[in-house]
Tab-separated table of C-alpha atoms and ligand atoms in Angstrom:
chain	number	residue	atom	x	y	z
J	6	MET	CA	-45.094	33.129	42.724
J	7	ILE	CA	-48.186	32.882	45.147
J	8	THR	CA	-51.835	34.995	44.220
J	9	LEU	CA	-54.397	34.971	45.259
J	10	ARG	CA	-57.520	36.118	44.622
J	11	GLY	CA	-61.276	36.425	46.293
J	12	LEU	CA	-59.455	33.759	48.923
J	13	THR	CA	-62.422	33.631	51.129
J	14	LYS	CA	-63.030	30.710	54.353
J	15	ARG	CA	-65.963	30.275	56.384
J	16	PHE	CA	-66.224	27.994	58.859
J	17	GLY	CA	-70.200	27.652	60.472
J	18	ALA	CA	-70.357	31.807	60.677
J	19	THR	CA	-67.166	32.490	61.568
J	20	VAL	CA	-65.092	34.353	58.095
J	21	ALA	CA	-61.710	32.507	58.605
J	22	VAL	CA	-60.082	34.262	55.539
J	23	ASP	CA	-62.023	37.743	53.399
J	24	ALA	CA	-61.239	38.297	49.641
J	25	LEU	CA	-58.285	37.641	50.145
J	26	THR	CA	-56.415	39.046	47.105
J	27	VAL	CA	-53.271	39.257	47.534
J	28	ASP	CA	-49.895	38.207	44.648
J	29	ILE	CA	-46.291	37.554	46.431
J	30	ALA	CA	-43.653	38.173	44.727
J	31	PRO	CA	-40.542	35.617	44.173
J	32	GLY	CA	-36.763	37.259	45.508
J	33	ARG	CA	-38.006	38.438	48.749
J	34	VAL	CA	-39.229	37.582	51.639
J	35	THR	CA	-42.787	38.665	52.782
J	36	GLY	CA	-43.962	38.432	55.840
J	37	PHE	CA	-47.339	37.434	56.443
J	38	LEU	CA	-48.830	39.263	60.110
J	39	GLY	CA	-51.494	38.851	62.448
J	40	PRO	CA	-52.617	38.449	65.727
J	41	ASN	CA	-53.394	34.877	67.115
J	42	GLY	CA	-56.918	33.625	64.576
J	43	ALA	CA	-56.297	36.931	62.114
J	44	GLY	CA	-56.737	33.633	59.418
J	45	LYS	CA	-52.790	32.991	58.603
J	46	SER	CA	-53.178	29.713	59.143
J	47	THR	CA	-55.692	29.051	57.431
J	48	THR	CA	-54.919	30.665	53.915
J	49	MET	CA	-51.512	29.207	53.773
J	50	ARG	CA	-53.748	25.240	54.040
J	51	MET	CA	-56.016	26.099	51.628
J	52	ILE	CA	-52.901	26.978	49.453
J	53	LEU	CA	-51.292	23.666	50.266
J	54	GLY	CA	-55.004	22.658	48.936
J	55	LEU	CA	-55.075	20.911	52.478
J	56	ASP	CA	-58.606	23.226	53.314
J	57	ARG	CA	-60.732	23.325	50.482
J	58	PRO	CA	-61.471	27.808	49.694
J	59	THR	CA	-64.942	28.258	50.147
J	60	SER	CA	-64.622	30.840	46.857
J	61	GLY	CA	-62.253	32.500	45.542
J	62	THR	CA	-58.557	30.950	43.476
J	63	ALA	CA	-55.731	29.938	45.214
J	64	LEU	CA	-52.511	29.337	42.570
J	65	VAL	CA	-48.923	29.098	43.336
J	66	ASP	CA	-47.168	30.010	39.870
J	67	GLY	CA	-49.867	29.563	37.860
J	68	ARG	CA	-51.663	26.003	38.926
J	69	SER	CA	-54.092	25.655	41.926
J	70	TYR	CA	-51.891	22.815	44.323
J	71	ARG	CA	-53.538	19.779	43.212
J	72	GLU	CA	-53.054	20.404	39.586
J	73	LEU	CA	-49.041	20.657	40.928
J	74	ARG	CA	-47.666	16.737	39.119
J	75	ARG	CA	-44.223	17.191	41.000
J	76	PRO	CA	-45.911	19.378	44.668
J	77	LEU	CA	-43.100	18.800	46.767
J	78	HIS	CA	-40.609	20.545	44.250
J	79	GLU	CA	-42.644	23.178	44.186
J	80	VAL	CA	-44.043	24.230	47.511
J	81	GLY	CA	-42.123	23.285	50.030
J	82	ALA	CA	-44.382	24.343	53.174
J	83	LEU	CA	-44.049	23.900	56.822
J	84	LEU	CA	-46.893	24.675	58.459
J	85	ASP	CA	-47.651	24.151	62.110
J	86	ALA	CA	-47.732	20.594	63.787
J	87	ARG	CA	-47.669	19.309	60.927
J	88	ALA	CA	-43.607	18.198	60.806
J	89	VAL	CA	-43.506	15.781	63.304
J	90	HIS	CA	-44.515	11.669	63.628
J	91	PRO	CA	-45.012	10.691	66.936
J	92	ALA	CA	-44.004	6.959	67.183
J	93	ARG	CA	-41.381	7.244	63.430
J	94	SER	CA	-37.810	9.003	63.224
J	95	GLY	CA	-37.491	12.521	61.924
J	96	ARG	CA	-35.332	10.703	59.489
J	97	ALA	CA	-37.317	8.060	58.476
J	98	HIS	CA	-40.291	10.630	57.957
J	99	LEU	CA	-38.419	12.676	55.277
J	100	LEU	CA	-37.534	9.122	54.059
J	101	ALA	CA	-41.158	9.283	53.051
J	102	MET	CA	-41.911	11.265	52.417
J	103	ALA	CA	-39.003	11.874	49.965
J	104	ARG	CA	-40.153	7.355	48.749
J	105	SER	CA	-42.476	8.708	47.954
J	106	ASN	CA	-42.172	11.633	44.990
J	107	GLY	CA	-38.324	10.570	43.966
J	108	ILE	CA	-36.676	12.598	45.284
J	109	SER	CA	-33.290	10.449	46.459
J	110	ALA	CA	-32.315	9.903	49.838
J	111	ARG	CA	-28.926	11.744	49.172
J	112	ARG	CA	-30.877	14.735	49.330
J	113	VAL	CA	-32.373	13.425	53.274
J	114	ASP	CA	-28.850	13.961	54.716
J	115	GLU	CA	-28.275	17.346	52.880
J	116	VAL	CA	-32.063	18.863	54.278
J	117	LEU	CA	-29.976	16.751	57.218
J	118	ASP	CA	-27.528	19.101	57.410
J	119	THR	CA	-28.906	22.351	56.005
J	120	VAL	CA	-31.243	22.239	58.830
J	121	GLY	CA	-28.221	21.208	61.653
J	122	LEU	CA	-29.890	17.789	62.854
J	123	ASP	CA	-26.705	15.334	63.354
J	124	GLY	CA	-27.535	12.269	62.720
J	125	SER	CA	-28.171	11.696	66.613
J	126	ALA	CA	-31.795	13.941	66.639
J	127	ALA	CA	-32.225	12.632	63.323
J	128	ALA	CA	-32.493	9.367	64.798
J	129	LYS	CA	-34.633	10.493	67.507
J	130	PRO	CA	-38.547	9.539	67.725
J	131	GLY	CA	-40.696	12.392	66.720
J	132	ARG	CA	-42.297	12.307	70.028
J	133	THR	CA	-38.544	12.834	71.890
J	134	LEU	CA	-37.856	16.330	69.247
J	135	SER	CA	-38.269	19.575	71.144
J	136	LEU	CA	-40.421	22.178	69.251
J	137	GLY	CA	-37.498	23.377	67.987
J	138	MET	CA	-36.739	20.657	66.746
J	139	GLY	CA	-39.546	19.676	66.105
J	140	GLN	CA	-39.148	23.105	63.166
J	141	ARG	CA	-35.792	21.769	61.640
J	142	LEU	CA	-37.509	19.330	60.712
J	143	GLY	CA	-39.787	20.683	59.039
J	144	ILE	CA	-37.994	22.866	57.041
J	145	ALA	CA	-35.944	20.401	55.964
J	146	GLY	CA	-38.679	18.777	54.681
J	147	ALA	CA	-40.429	22.355	52.555
J	148	LEU	CA	-36.357	22.120	51.370
J	149	LEU	CA	-36.777	18.635	50.633
J	150	GLY	CA	-37.875	19.066	46.913
J	151	ASP	CA	-35.666	22.264	46.620
J	152	PRO	CA	-38.304	23.999	45.467
J	153	PRO	CA	-38.839	27.766	43.492
J	154	VAL	CA	-41.781	29.212	45.985
J	155	LEU	CA	-41.858	28.570	50.686
J	156	MET	CA	-44.047	29.102	53.357
J	157	PHE	CA	-43.158	28.818	56.684
J	158	ASP	CA	-45.695	29.495	59.664
J	159	GLU	CA	-44.429	31.085	62.715
J	160	PRO	CA	-41.269	29.279	61.998
J	161	VAL	CA	-39.200	30.676	65.086
J	162	ASN	CA	-41.982	29.061	66.857
J	163	GLY	CA	-40.191	27.347	69.711
J	164	LEU	CA	-36.683	28.457	68.883
J	165	ASP	CA	-33.926	29.393	71.375
J	166	PRO	CA	-32.067	33.227	70.424
J	167	ASP	CA	-29.486	30.851	67.688
J	168	GLY	CA	-32.150	29.196	66.142
J	169	VAL	CA	-33.701	32.184	64.713
J	170	ARG	CA	-31.093	34.101	63.458
J	171	TRP	CA	-30.506	31.051	61.493
J	172	VAL	CA	-34.183	31.083	60.540
J	173	ARG	CA	-33.632	35.070	59.778
J	174	HIS	CA	-30.807	33.088	57.483
J	175	LEU	CA	-32.458	30.590	55.740
J	176	LEU	CA	-35.006	33.057	54.603
J	177	ARG	CA	-32.983	35.444	53.736
J	178	SER	CA	-30.408	33.514	51.510
J	179	LEU	CA	-33.796	31.380	50.174
J	180	ALA	CA	-35.224	35.140	48.835
J	181	GLY	CA	-31.377	36.509	47.154
J	182	GLN	CA	-31.853	32.323	45.643
J	183	GLY	CA	-35.938	34.707	43.938
J	184	ARG	CA	-37.559	32.432	45.380
J	185	THR	CA	-40.739	33.618	46.234
J	186	VAL	CA	-40.588	33.158	50.268
J	187	PHE	CA	-43.960	33.620	52.739
J	188	VAL	CA	-43.515	33.951	55.815
J	189	SER	CA	-45.907	34.044	58.640
J	190	SER	CA	-45.789	36.141	62.235
J	191	HIS	CA	-47.505	37.401	64.857
J	192	LEU	CA	-44.745	39.775	65.820
J	193	MET	CA	-43.870	42.745	63.915
J	194	SER	CA	-40.396	42.895	65.680
J	195	GLU	CA	-39.808	40.174	63.829
J	196	MET	CA	-41.115	40.415	61.090
J	197	GLN	CA	-38.639	43.819	60.821
J	198	LEU	CA	-35.400	42.395	60.178
J	199	THR	CA	-36.553	39.344	58.237
J	200	ALA	CA	-39.176	40.612	55.523
J	201	ASP	CA	-38.849	43.099	52.509
J	202	GLN	CA	-42.470	43.160	52.207
J	203	LEU	CA	-45.282	43.091	55.005
J	204	VAL	CA	-49.195	41.725	53.958
J	205	VAL	CA	-50.824	42.579	57.439
J	206	ILE	CA	-54.109	41.326	58.040
J	207	GLY	CA	-56.398	41.108	61.112
J	208	ARG	CA	-60.102	38.876	61.262
J	209	GLY	CA	-59.173	37.491	57.365
J	210	ARG	CA	-59.294	40.805	56.285
J	211	LEU	CA	-56.380	42.160	53.699
J	212	LEU	CA	-55.259	45.622	55.923
J	213	ALA	CA	-52.073	46.378	54.809
J	214	ASP	CA	-49.578	44.916	51.204
J	215	ALA	CA	-46.626	46.785	50.755
J	216	PRO	CA	-42.705	47.727	51.947
J	217	VAL	CA	-42.216	46.420	55.244
J	218	GLY	CA	-40.472	50.130	55.866
J	219	ASP	CA	-43.444	51.578	54.845
J	220	VAL	CA	-45.929	49.801	56.921
J	221	ILE	CA	-43.223	50.367	60.348
J	222	ALA	CA	-44.254	54.785	58.843
J	223	GLY	CA	-47.604	54.332	58.290
J	224	SER	CA	-47.876	51.993	62.198
V	510	ADP	P1	-53.946	32.747	62.645
V	510	ADP	O1	-53.068	31.485	61.695
V	510	ADP	O2	-54.198	33.477	61.371
V	510	ADP	O3	-53.339	31.940	64.045
V	510	ADP	P2	-56.122	30.254	61.595
V	510	ADP	O4	-55.788	30.848	60.432
V	510	ADP	O5	-55.835	29.445	62.662
V	510	ADP	O6	-55.783	32.279	62.112
V	510	ADP	O7	-57.381	30.582	62.319
V	510	ADP	C1	-57.916	32.180	61.121
V	510	ADP	C2	-59.865	31.804	61.949
V	510	ADP	O8	-60.468	30.763	62.553
V	510	ADP	C3	-59.977	31.706	63.580
V	510	ADP	O9	-60.635	32.089	64.671
V	510	ADP	C4	-59.847	30.205	64.039
V	510	ADP	O10	-60.923	29.626	65.401
V	510	ADP	C5	-60.919	29.998	62.556
V	510	ADP	N1	-60.712	28.217	62.885
V	510	ADP	C6	-58.966	27.601	61.968
V	510	ADP	N2	-59.877	27.116	61.399
V	510	ADP	C7	-60.531	26.501	61.929
V	510	ADP	C8	-61.497	25.231	61.397
V	510	ADP	N3	-61.001	23.767	61.626
V	510	ADP	N4	-62.656	24.500	62.649
V	510	ADP	C9	-62.908	26.428	62.960
V	510	ADP	N5	-63.195	26.856	62.931
V	510	ADP	C10	-61.760	27.758	61.808
V	511	ADP	P1	-49.905	12.326	55.089
V	511	ADP	O1	-49.043	12.453	57.219
V	511	ADP	O2	-50.911	12.060	55.676
V	511	ADP	O3	-48.900	10.978	54.956
V	511	ADP	P2	-48.292	14.581	54.402
V	511	ADP	O4	-46.967	14.748	55.429
V	511	ADP	O5	-47.418	13.298	53.218
V	511	ADP	O6	-49.467	13.239	54.575
V	511	ADP	O7	-48.839	14.567	53.066
V	511	ADP	C1	-50.265	15.224	52.760
V	511	ADP	C2	-49.949	16.531	51.640
V	511	ADP	O8	-49.009	17.533	51.508
V	511	ADP	C3	-48.736	15.315	50.191
V	511	ADP	O9	-49.533	15.953	49.597
V	511	ADP	C4	-47.371	16.392	50.556
V	511	ADP	O10	-47.166	16.642	49.122
V	511	ADP	C5	-47.660	17.493	51.358
V	511	ADP	N1	-47.027	18.095	51.533
V	511	ADP	C6	-47.082	17.728	52.873
V	511	ADP	N2	-45.783	18.130	53.999
V	511	ADP	C7	-44.847	19.179	52.155
V	511	ADP	C8	-44.574	19.883	52.473
V	511	ADP	N3	-43.491	19.942	53.821
V	511	ADP	N4	-44.880	20.281	52.212
V	511	ADP	C9	-45.500	20.872	50.606
V	511	ADP	N5	-46.285	19.768	50.258
V	511	ADP	C10	-46.796	19.622	52.032
């Protein structure tokens, strides 16, 4: 469960996220829909403790990110441009993440397999990976700690149609396992196929929080 209460972020005069109050429940895919610049990434960064709220709170299972004892085991995330280290190989990146979080090398190979990065792709330096491969690597990182809460920021960017279907299937199955799945997109058409619930924002403000069918009917 992700709990946002009056979550607000200002960058100078820009109100990137404006008093967002939402519960993101387990066992379903919650789509986070809004145009570019709406505040989706900033919201996710605050949930992960990477941006500090100007006011309000973002909690994962009742605790702020800083209070999580084993963060990678409690929340996994794919955020833009975080996945790929230019020089390190994908596998080395995941091994480093695993090592500093008490996770085995075997688990690294397991998640690489889950995302379909085979031995040679996983051995390439980050800078040589395609966008789609980078996305898969980032998703592998999110899954590493087997967390109950997962966030994906525009996960289908750069993926081919097979990759898009694969991500959709993965998100559905993670939710089916009872996990909280929070996924951002600027594409209603994509969210319609992937999400159960939709949280819609524009200019940082909550515009809707409803089952996906209701949002379509009302739009
Ligand atoms: P989205 O993910 O929905 O595209 P963002 O959260 O990236 O939106 O951005 C929301 C708003 O905050 C935009 O106006 C963006 O320009 C601004 N913004 C985001 N990060 C910063 C930053 N580090 N400094 C200044 N403005 C920022
Ligand atoms: P750096 O590249 O500066 O070493 P890291 O990428 O290791 O930083 O991560 C910084 C913080 O973000 C850490 O607290 C880490 O637990 C968290 N973090 C990094 N990647 C993920 C992820 N995929 N899911 C959840 N938390 C992550």
